[in-house]
Phi, psi and omega in degrees: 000138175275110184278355164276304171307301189281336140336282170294356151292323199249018157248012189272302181302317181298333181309285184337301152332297198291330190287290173262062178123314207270158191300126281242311195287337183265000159279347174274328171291333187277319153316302187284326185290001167254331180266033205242309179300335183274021162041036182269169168306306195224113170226109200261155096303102160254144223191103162259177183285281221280007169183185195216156160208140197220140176209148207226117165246121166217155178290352178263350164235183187276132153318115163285105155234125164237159208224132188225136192242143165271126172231001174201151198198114181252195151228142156216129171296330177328288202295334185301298181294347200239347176240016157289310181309307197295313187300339176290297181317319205269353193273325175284017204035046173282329177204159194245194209276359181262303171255039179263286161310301164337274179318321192279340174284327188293325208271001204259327203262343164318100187274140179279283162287111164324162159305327185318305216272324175317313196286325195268329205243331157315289198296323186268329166312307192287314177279000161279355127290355161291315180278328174309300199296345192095022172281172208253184164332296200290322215275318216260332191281307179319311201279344178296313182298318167306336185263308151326311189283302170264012132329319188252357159300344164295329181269340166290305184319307195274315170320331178254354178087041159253142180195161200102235182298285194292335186290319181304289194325296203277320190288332184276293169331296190299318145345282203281311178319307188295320169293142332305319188272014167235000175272356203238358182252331170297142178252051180192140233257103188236182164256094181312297161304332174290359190270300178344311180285313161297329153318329223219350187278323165297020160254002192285102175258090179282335185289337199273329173298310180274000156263018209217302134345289195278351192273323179306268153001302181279347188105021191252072175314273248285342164258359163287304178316306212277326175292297203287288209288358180264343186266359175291300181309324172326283172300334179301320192256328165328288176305317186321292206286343162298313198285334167297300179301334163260004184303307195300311214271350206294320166304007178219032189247000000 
């Protein structure tokens, strides 16, 4: 077996994973059902949010590490489920380690969604919590727009390279400015606050909480600390930039 090819397969995997969402422990599981195959003494896996380290030792061959640093992380649950599968397959011998590699390079370069469709999906998140929360037609329609304006600051945004904080931050602002200055021009009785809210909830990090939460649990502080301290910061620049945007507005709210 090429014990190098099956490292960078199953630290292939773990990318993918990490990248998108899933949780630290089922990504140290998914990782061990590959090097598990190579029937060696020693096969370690560690797995923080921000990198993987994976090593495969024995006395008859040269110790294998390979170390992956993670710099981006969304969620698509797809990929999550679809390279958890392929490691399942190649662990059962379903398929071997060369489409194995394969599948997992086709699922990482897989756009799921267009930017079209994301974006679109921004806009209706935002007015369906709005109606969720009891907002009326008009309050769902306002918010809609909210969710347009910030689709497309996300997208300007990461295009000139802002991301974090500032990326939260500056988009949440522009969110709440804009949602005041068309509730206050508009010639119809709306709820400011729920459009606010609805405007600013698809930026909102419930999965890094609830993956922070569940990471905790299995016994992974340090990626569970890290989860918490990245959804904090989340909410942190979120509220900043609402407080900025009513900041501008404040003689007239």
């Amino acid at each position: 077996m090429d014990y190098m090819l099956l490292v960078d397969t199953a630290v292939l995997a773990g990318e993918i994973m990490l990248e998108s969402g899933a949780e630290t422990y089922r990504v140290e599981d998914t990782i061990s059902h590959f090097l598990k195959k190579a029937n060696l003494k020693h096969a370690h896996v560690f797995v923080i949010t921000t990198g993987i380290i994976a090593t495969l030792s024995d006395p008859a061959i040269e110790a294998i590490t390979v170390v992956r640093r993670i710099n981006r992380r969304s969620t698509n649950l797809n990929k999550i489920f679809r390279a958890n599968e392929v490691s399942r397959k190649f662990y059962e011998d379903e398929i071997g380690l060369q489409e194995a590699f394969h599948k997992l390079k086709e699922i990482r370069e897989e756009e799921v969604y267009s930017p079209l469709a994301k974006n679109i999906g921004i806009v209706f998140t935002s007015a369906f919590f709005t109606l969720l929360l009891g907002g009326s037609v008009l309050d769902c329609v306002v918010s809609a727009l909210g969710g347009g304006i910030l689709a497309v600051g996300l997208f300007f945004g990461r295009k000139i390279g802002f991301q974090g904080f500032l990326l939260d931050g500056l988009n949440s602002c522009i969110v709440v400015s804009s949602m005041i200055f068309l509730t206050r021009i508009l010639p119809v009785v709306l709820n400011r606050d729920l459009i606010i809210i609805g405007g600013i909830m698809p930026m909102v990090p419930g999965v890094a909480i609830t993956n922070a939460i569940r990471d905790t649990l299995q016994g992974d502080y340090v990626s569970g600390s890290a989860r918490v301290m990245e959804a904090c910061m989340e909410a942190a620049a979120i509220a900043f930039g609402a407080c900025v945007g009513m900041a501008f507005f404040r003689g007239t709210i």
